[in-house]
């Protein structure tokens, strides 16, 4: 029987810090950044990191071209699968959210984002999360995450190539849901809960 209290006490808020980022210092920095963000999840990055050197270290980490987002997410997703092995059944819930960013007044645009409105650009995230199959429906963790854009909103070939490589170009809304179900089933395996 899965013990929710024991499980919650054992979850390390920094599971992602176990990611192999190619350098131990990056892993330590990632852990410090995750802890700082977890302490003030609604605050801006300048407010979270305070002094200029901490903020600069955070930006260097997230802008490092040698670090893939999947490498950071992978340890948490793997731990989620491990936690599900203690359960008879889990529910997998899926949802999409948009990440919307204002365009800068100087006309600078973020790379590979699509235009939402005249003043905003962004992308979407589709997440698959495991929750307990009981009255509590407590979160167990994230199984899969897929950033995506709508093909009709892609402005140029370079952006199309980027999103095709990410596996995140969709012509219709249905397909991403089917893909998320397939990915979830694949990570839980045939003997999964």
C-alpha positions as protocol buffer text, in pm:
chain_id: "A"
residue {
  index: 1
  type: UNK
  ca { x: 0 y: 0 z: 0 }
}
residue {
  index: 2
  type: UNK
  ca { x: 131 y: 342 z: -95 }
}
residue {
  index: 3
  type: UNK
  ca { x: 193 y: 562 z: 209 }
}
residue {
  index: 4
  type: UNK
  ca { x: 121 y: 921 z: 104 }
}
residue {
  index: 5
  type: UNK
  ca { x: 273 y: 1083 z: 413 }
}
residue {
  index: 6
  type: UNK
  ca { x: 595 y: 882 z: 385 }
}
residue {
  index: 7
  type: UNK
  ca { x: 614 y: 950 z: 14 }
}
residue {
  index: 8
  type: UNK
  ca { x: 567 y: 1326 z: 50 }
}
residue {
  index: 9
  type: UNK
  ca { x: 833 y: 1338 z: 320 }
}
residue {
  index: 10
  type: UNK
  ca { x: 1077 y: 1154 z: 93 }
}
residue {
  index: 11
  type: UNK
  ca { x: 1028 y: 1372 z: -216 }
}
residue {
  index: 12
  type: UNK
  ca { x: 1328 y: 1593 z: -274 }
}
residue {
  index: 13
  type: UNK
  ca { x: 1221 y: 1924 z: -416 }
}
residue {
  index: 14
  type: UNK
  ca { x: 1543 y: 1914 z: -614 }
}
residue {
  index: 15
  type: UNK
  ca { x: 1505 y: 1583 z: -798 }
}
residue {
  index: 16
  type: UNK
  ca { x: 1590 y: 1776 z: -1113 }
}
residue {
  index: 17
  type: UNK
  ca { x: 1927 y: 1870 z: -965 }
}
residue {
  index: 18
  type: UNK
  ca { x: 2034 y: 1509 z: -1021 }
}
residue {
  index: 19
  type: UNK
  ca { x: 2041 y: 1584 z: -1393 }
}
residue {
  index: 20
  type: UNK
  ca { x: 2365 y: 1519 z: -1577 }
}
residue {
  index: 21
  type: UNK
  ca { x: 2451 y: 1866 z: -1703 }
}
residue {
  index: 22
  type: UNK
  ca { x: 2806 y: 1780 z: -1802 }
}
residue {
  index: 23
  type: UNK
  ca { x: 2964 y: 1967 z: -1510 }
}
residue {
  index: 24
  type: UNK
  ca { x: 2918 y: 1920 z: -1133 }
}
residue {
  index: 25
  type: UNK
  ca { x: 2916 y: 2298 z: -1081 }
}
residue {
  index: 26
  type: UNK
  ca { x: 2611 y: 2330 z: -1308 }
}
residue {
  index: 27
  type: UNK
  ca { x: 2432 y: 2066 z: -1100 }
}
residue {
  index: 28
  type: UNK
  ca { x: 2508 y: 2253 z: -778 }
}
residue {
  index: 29
  type: UNK
  ca { x: 2393 y: 2580 z: -932 }
}
residue {
  index: 30
  type: UNK
  ca { x: 2073 y: 2414 z: -1058 }
}
residue {
  index: 31
  type: UNK
  ca { x: 1998 y: 2287 z: -707 }
}
residue {
  index: 32
  type: UNK
  ca { x: 2052 y: 2633 z: -554 }
}
residue {
  index: 33
  type: UNK
  ca { x: 1829 y: 2790 z: -819 }
}
residue {
  index: 34
  type: UNK
  ca { x: 1548 y: 2536 z: -773 }
}
residue {
  index: 35
  type: UNK
  ca { x: 1552 y: 2583 z: -396 }
}
residue {
  index: 36
  type: UNK
  ca { x: 1543 y: 2962 z: -431 }
}
residue {
  index: 37
  type: UNK
  ca { x: 1253 y: 2949 z: -678 }
}
residue {
  index: 38
  type: UNK
  ca { x: 1062 y: 2700 z: -458 }
}
residue {
  index: 39
  type: UNK
  ca { x: 1088 y: 2941 z: -163 }
}
residue {
  index: 40
  type: UNK
  ca { x: 924 y: 3223 z: -363 }
}
residue {
  index: 41
  type: UNK
  ca { x: 737 y: 3063 z: -655 }
}
residue {
  index: 42
  type: UNK
  ca { x: 531 y: 3375 z: -735 }
}
residue {
  index: 43
  type: UNK
  ca { x: 821 y: 3620 z: -735 }
}
residue {
  index: 44
  type: UNK
  ca { x: 1018 y: 3754 z: -1031 }
}
residue {
  index: 45
  type: UNK
  ca { x: 1370 y: 3621 z: -1091 }
}
residue {
  index: 46
  type: UNK
  ca { x: 1531 y: 3952 z: -985 }
}
residue {
  index: 47
  type: UNK
  ca { x: 1333 y: 3936 z: -658 }
}
residue {
  index: 48
  type: UNK
  ca { x: 1421 y: 3570 z: -601 }
}
residue {
  index: 49
  type: UNK
  ca { x: 1792 y: 3600 z: -666 }
}
residue {
  index: 50
  type: UNK
  ca { x: 1838 y: 3949 z: -520 }
}
residue {
  index: 51
  type: UNK
  ca { x: 2198 y: 4043 z: -577 }
}
residue {
  index: 52
  type: UNK
  ca { x: 2336 y: 4085 z: -927 }
}
residue {
  index: 53
  type: UNK
  ca { x: 2581 y: 3795 z: -914 }
}
residue {
  index: 54
  type: UNK
  ca { x: 2315 y: 3536 z: -815 }
}
residue {
  index: 55
  type: UNK
  ca { x: 2080 y: 3662 z: -1084 }
}
residue {
  index: 56
  type: UNK
  ca { x: 2360 y: 3655 z: -1342 }
}
residue {
  index: 57
  type: UNK
  ca { x: 2450 y: 3297 z: -1240 }
}
residue {
  index: 58
  type: UNK
  ca { x: 2084 y: 3194 z: -1285 }
}
residue {
  index: 59
  type: UNK
  ca { x: 2064 y: 3352 z: -1630 }
}
residue {
  index: 60
  type: UNK
  ca { x: 2394 y: 3192 z: -1737 }
}
residue {
  index: 61
  type: UNK
  ca { x: 2253 y: 2854 z: -1631 }
}
residue {
  index: 62
  type: UNK
  ca { x: 1921 y: 2883 z: -1814 }
}
residue {
  index: 63
  type: UNK
  ca { x: 2079 y: 3033 z: -2125 }
}
residue {
  index: 64
  type: UNK
  ca { x: 2356 y: 2772 z: -2148 }
}
residue {
  index: 65
  type: UNK
  ca { x: 2327 y: 2611 z: -2491 }
}
residue {
  index: 66
  type: UNK
  ca { x: 2487 y: 2290 z: -2361 }
}
residue {
  index: 67
  type: UNK
  ca { x: 2201 y: 2222 z: -2120 }
}
residue {
  index: 68
  type: UNK
  ca { x: 1890 y: 2054 z: -2257 }
}
residue {
  index: 69
  type: UNK
  ca { x: 1559 y: 2103 z: -2075 }
}
residue {
  index: 70
  type: UNK
  ca { x: 1488 y: 1731 z: -2106 }
}
residue {
  index: 71
  type: UNK
  ca { x: 1805 y: 1652 z: -1907 }
}
residue {
  index: 72
  type: UNK
  ca { x: 1672 y: 1868 z: -1623 }
}
residue {
  index: 73
  type: UNK
  ca { x: 1319 y: 1721 z: -1631 }
}
residue {
  index: 74
  type: UNK
  ca { x: 1429 y: 1358 z: -1671 }
}
residue {
  index: 75
  type: UNK
  ca { x: 1524 y: 1277 z: -1307 }
}
residue {
  index: 76
  type: UNK
  ca { x: 1186 y: 1399 z: -1178 }
}
residue {
  index: 77
  type: UNK
  ca { x: 996 y: 1204 z: -1446 }
}
residue {
  index: 78
  type: UNK
  ca { x: 1198 y: 889 z: -1366 }
}
residue {
  index: 79
  type: UNK
  ca { x: 1129 y: 929 z: -994 }
}
residue {
  index: 80
  type: UNK
  ca { x: 758 y: 971 z: -1069 }
}
residue {
  index: 81
  type: UNK
  ca { x: 757 y: 638 z: -1251 }
}
residue {
  index: 82
  type: UNK
  ca { x: 940 y: 478 z: -955 }
}
residue {
  index: 83
  type: UNK
  ca { x: 680 y: 616 z: -713 }
}
residue {
  index: 84
  type: UNK
  ca { x: 396 y: 469 z: -921 }
}
residue {
  index: 85
  type: UNK
  ca { x: 541 y: 118 z: -884 }
}
residue {
  index: 86
  type: UNK
  ca { x: 423 y: 120 z: -521 }
}
residue {
  index: 87
  type: UNK
  ca { x: 61 y: 170 z: -627 }
}
residue {
  index: 88
  type: UNK
  ca { x: -204 y: -59 z: -764 }
}
residue {
  index: 89
  type: UNK
  ca { x: -346 y: 213 z: -986 }
}
residue {
  index: 90
  type: UNK
  ca { x: -277 y: 572 z: -1074 }
}
residue {
  index: 91
  type: UNK
  ca { x: -465 y: 819 z: -1283 }
}
residue {
  index: 92
  type: UNK
  ca { x: -280 y: 1011 z: -1550 }
}
residue {
  index: 93
  type: UNK
  ca { x: -418 y: 1358 z: -1607 }
}
residue {
  index: 94
  type: UNK
  ca { x: -321 y: 1571 z: -1904 }
}
residue {
  index: 95
  type: UNK
  ca { x: -342 y: 1944 z: -1956 }
}
residue {
  index: 96
  type: UNK
  ca { x: -202 y: 2215 z: -2178 }
}
residue {
  index: 97
  type: UNK
  ca { x: -95 y: 2562 z: -2071 }
}
residue {
  index: 98
  type: UNK
  ca { x: 31 y: 2855 z: -2268 }
}
residue {
  index: 99
  type: UNK
  ca { x: 351 y: 3039 z: -2188 }
}
residue {
  index: 100
  type: UNK
  ca { x: 290 y: 3391 z: -2307 }
}
residue {
  index: 101
  type: UNK
  ca { x: 552 y: 3667 z: -2313 }
}
residue {
  index: 102
  type: UNK
  ca { x: 511 y: 4036 z: -2391 }
}
residue {
  index: 103
  type: UNK
  ca { x: 710 y: 4157 z: -2686 }
}
residue {
  index: 104
  type: UNK
  ca { x: 986 y: 4397 z: -2588 }
}
residue {
  index: 105
  type: UNK
  ca { x: 934 y: 4760 z: -2682 }
}
residue {
  index: 106
  type: UNK
  ca { x: 1264 y: 4759 z: -2871 }
}
residue {
  index: 107
  type: UNK
  ca { x: 1126 y: 4498 z: -3113 }
}
residue {
  index: 108
  type: UNK
  ca { x: 1348 y: 4213 z: -2989 }
}
residue {
  index: 109
  type: UNK
  ca { x: 1168 y: 3880 z: -3017 }
}
residue {
  index: 110
  type: UNK
  ca { x: 1247 y: 3551 z: -2847 }
}
residue {
  index: 111
  type: UNK
  ca { x: 1376 y: 3276 z: -3072 }
}
residue {
  index: 112
  type: UNK
  ca { x: 1139 y: 3007 z: -3195 }
}
residue {
  index: 113
  type: UNK
  ca { x: 828 y: 3148 z: -3029 }
}
residue {
  index: 114
  type: UNK
  ca { x: 504 y: 3195 z: -3219 }
}
residue {
  index: 115
  type: UNK
  ca { x: 290 y: 3508 z: -3218 }
}
residue {
  index: 116
  type: UNK
  ca { x: -18 y: 3494 z: -2994 }
}
residue {
  index: 117
  type: UNK
  ca { x: -139 y: 3851 z: -3039 }
}
residue {
  index: 118
  type: UNK
  ca { x: 3 y: 4178 z: -3162 }
}
residue {
  index: 119
  type: UNK
  ca { x: 189 y: 4228 z: -2833 }
}
residue {
  index: 120
  type: UNK
  ca { x: 262 y: 3872 z: -2718 }
}
residue {
  index: 121
  type: UNK
  ca { x: 452 y: 3567 z: -2830 }
}
residue {
  index: 122
  type: UNK
  ca { x: 500 y: 3226 z: -2674 }
}
residue {
  index: 123
  type: UNK
  ca { x: 448 y: 2851 z: -2689 }
}
residue {
  index: 124
  type: UNK
  ca { x: 239 y: 2583 z: -2522 }
}
residue {
  index: 125
  type: UNK
  ca { x: 326 y: 2305 z: -2277 }
}
residue {
  index: 126
  type: UNK
  ca { x: 137 y: 1977 z: -2256 }
}
residue {
  index: 127
  type: UNK
  ca { x: 199 y: 1789 z: -1930 }
}
residue {
  index: 128
  type: UNK
  ca { x: 99 y: 1439 z: -1821 }
}
residue {
  index: 129
  type: UNK
  ca { x: 86 y: 1398 z: -1444 }
}
residue {
  index: 130
  type: UNK
  ca { x: 30 y: 1090 z: -1229 }
}
residue {
  index: 131
  type: UNK
  ca { x: -212 y: 1128 z: -937 }
}
residue {
  index: 132
  type: UNK
  ca { x: -334 y: 874 z: -683 }
}
residue {
  index: 133
  type: UNK
  ca { x: -648 y: 682 z: -774 }
}
residue {
  index: 134
  type: UNK
  ca { x: -840 y: 763 z: -455 }
}
residue {
  index: 135
  type: UNK
  ca { x: -1056 y: 1037 z: -308 }
}
residue {
  index: 136
  type: UNK
  ca { x: -749 y: 1249 z: -245 }
}
residue {
  index: 137
  type: UNK
  ca { x: -613 y: 1240 z: -604 }
}
residue {
  index: 138
  type: UNK
  ca { x: -275 y: 1346 z: -464 }
}
residue {
  index: 139
  type: UNK
  ca { x: -6 y: 1435 z: -717 }
}
residue {
  index: 140
  type: UNK
  ca { x: 263 y: 1172 z: -761 }
}
residue {
  index: 141
  type: UNK
  ca { x: 462 y: 1370 z: -1017 }
}
residue {
  index: 142
  type: UNK
  ca { x: 506 y: 1455 z: -1382 }
}
residue {
  index: 143
  type: UNK
  ca { x: 543 y: 1168 z: -1627 }
}
residue {
  index: 144
  type: UNK
  ca { x: 593 y: 1359 z: -1952 }
}
residue {
  index: 145
  type: UNK
  ca { x: 618 y: 1717 z: -2072 }
}
residue {
  index: 146
  type: UNK
  ca { x: 599 y: 1832 z: -2433 }
}
residue {
  index: 147
  type: UNK
  ca { x: 638 y: 2192 z: -2546 }
}
residue {
  index: 148
  type: UNK
  ca { x: 455 y: 2263 z: -2871 }
}
residue {
  index: 149
  type: UNK
  ca { x: 326 y: 2525 z: -3114 }
}
residue {
  index: 150
  type: UNK
  ca { x: 52 y: 2529 z: -3373 }
}
residue {
  index: 151
  type: UNK
  ca { x: 191 y: 2486 z: -3722 }
}
residue {
  index: 152
  type: UNK
  ca { x: -23 y: 2765 z: -3868 }
}
residue {
  index: 153
  type: UNK
  ca { x: 142 y: 3015 z: -3628 }
}
residue {
  index: 154
  type: UNK
  ca { x: 500 y: 2937 z: -3736 }
}
residue {
  index: 155
  type: UNK
  ca { x: 652 y: 3233 z: -3914 }
}
residue {
  index: 156
  type: UNK
  ca { x: 964 y: 3088 z: -4082 }
}
residue {
  index: 157
  type: UNK
  ca { x: 1145 y: 2771 z: -4185 }
}
residue {
  index: 158
  type: UNK
  ca { x: 1407 y: 2795 z: -3908 }
}
residue {
  index: 159
  type: UNK
  ca { x: 1134 y: 2798 z: -3641 }
}
residue {
  index: 160
  type: UNK
  ca { x: 955 y: 2508 z: -3813 }
}
residue {
  index: 161
  type: UNK
  ca { x: 1279 y: 2306 z: -3815 }
}
residue {
  index: 162
  type: UNK
  ca { x: 1335 y: 2381 z: -3444 }
}
residue {
  index: 163
  type: UNK
  ca { x: 985 y: 2264 z: -3342 }
}
residue {
  index: 164
  type: UNK
  ca { x: 995 y: 1956 z: -3564 }
}
residue {
  index: 165
  type: UNK
  ca { x: 1321 y: 1856 z: -3391 }
}
residue {
  index: 166
  type: UNK
  ca { x: 1147 y: 1909 z: -3053 }
}
residue {
  index: 167
  type: UNK
  ca { x: 853 y: 1696 z: -3166 }
}
residue {
  index: 168
  type: UNK
  ca { x: 623 y: 1987 z: -3093 }
}
residue {
  index: 169
  type: UNK
  ca { x: 445 y: 2086 z: -3415 }
}
residue {
  index: 170
  type: UNK
  ca { x: 74 y: 2014 z: -3427 }
}
residue {
  index: 171
  type: UNK
  ca { x: -177 y: 2070 z: -3705 }
}
residue {
  index: 172
  type: UNK
  ca { x: -472 y: 1971 z: -3490 }
}
residue {
  index: 173
  type: UNK
  ca { x: -548 y: 1969 z: -3121 }
}
residue {
  index: 174
  type: UNK
  ca { x: -641 y: 1599 z: -3100 }
}
residue {
  index: 175
  type: UNK
  ca { x: -306 y: 1458 z: -3197 }
}
residue {
  index: 176
  type: UNK
  ca { x: -114 y: 1607 z: -2904 }
}
residue {
  index: 177
  type: UNK
  ca { x: -356 y: 1439 z: -2661 }
}
residue {
  index: 178
  type: UNK
  ca { x: -308 y: 1102 z: -2831 }
}
residue {
  index: 179
  type: UNK
  ca { x: 70 y: 1151 z: -2831 }
}
residue {
  index: 180
  type: UNK
  ca { x: 66 y: 1235 z: -2459 }
}
residue {
  index: 181
  type: UNK
  ca { x: -129 y: 920 z: -2380 }
}
residue {
  index: 182
  type: UNK
  ca { x: 117 y: 711 z: -2583 }
}
residue {
  index: 183
  type: UNK
  ca { x: 419 y: 870 z: -2410 }
}
residue {
  index: 184
  type: UNK
  ca { x: 264 y: 814 z: -2066 }
}
residue {
  index: 185
  type: UNK
  ca { x: 190 y: 449 z: -2142 }
}
residue {
  index: 186
  type: UNK
  ca { x: 544 y: 404 z: -2272 }
}
residue {
  index: 187
  type: UNK
  ca { x: 711 y: 540 z: -1958 }
}
residue {
  index: 188
  type: UNK
  ca { x: 482 y: 348 z: -1722 }
}
residue {
  index: 189
  type: UNK
  ca { x: 545 y: 29 z: -1917 }
}
residue {
  index: 190
  type: UNK
  ca { x: 319 y: -267 z: -1984 }
}
residue {
  index: 191
  type: UNK
  ca { x: 315 y: -369 z: -1616 }
}
residue {
  index: 192
  type: UNK
  ca { x: 259 y: -16 z: -1486 }
}
residue {
  index: 193
  type: UNK
  ca { x: -21 y: 64 z: -1243 }
}
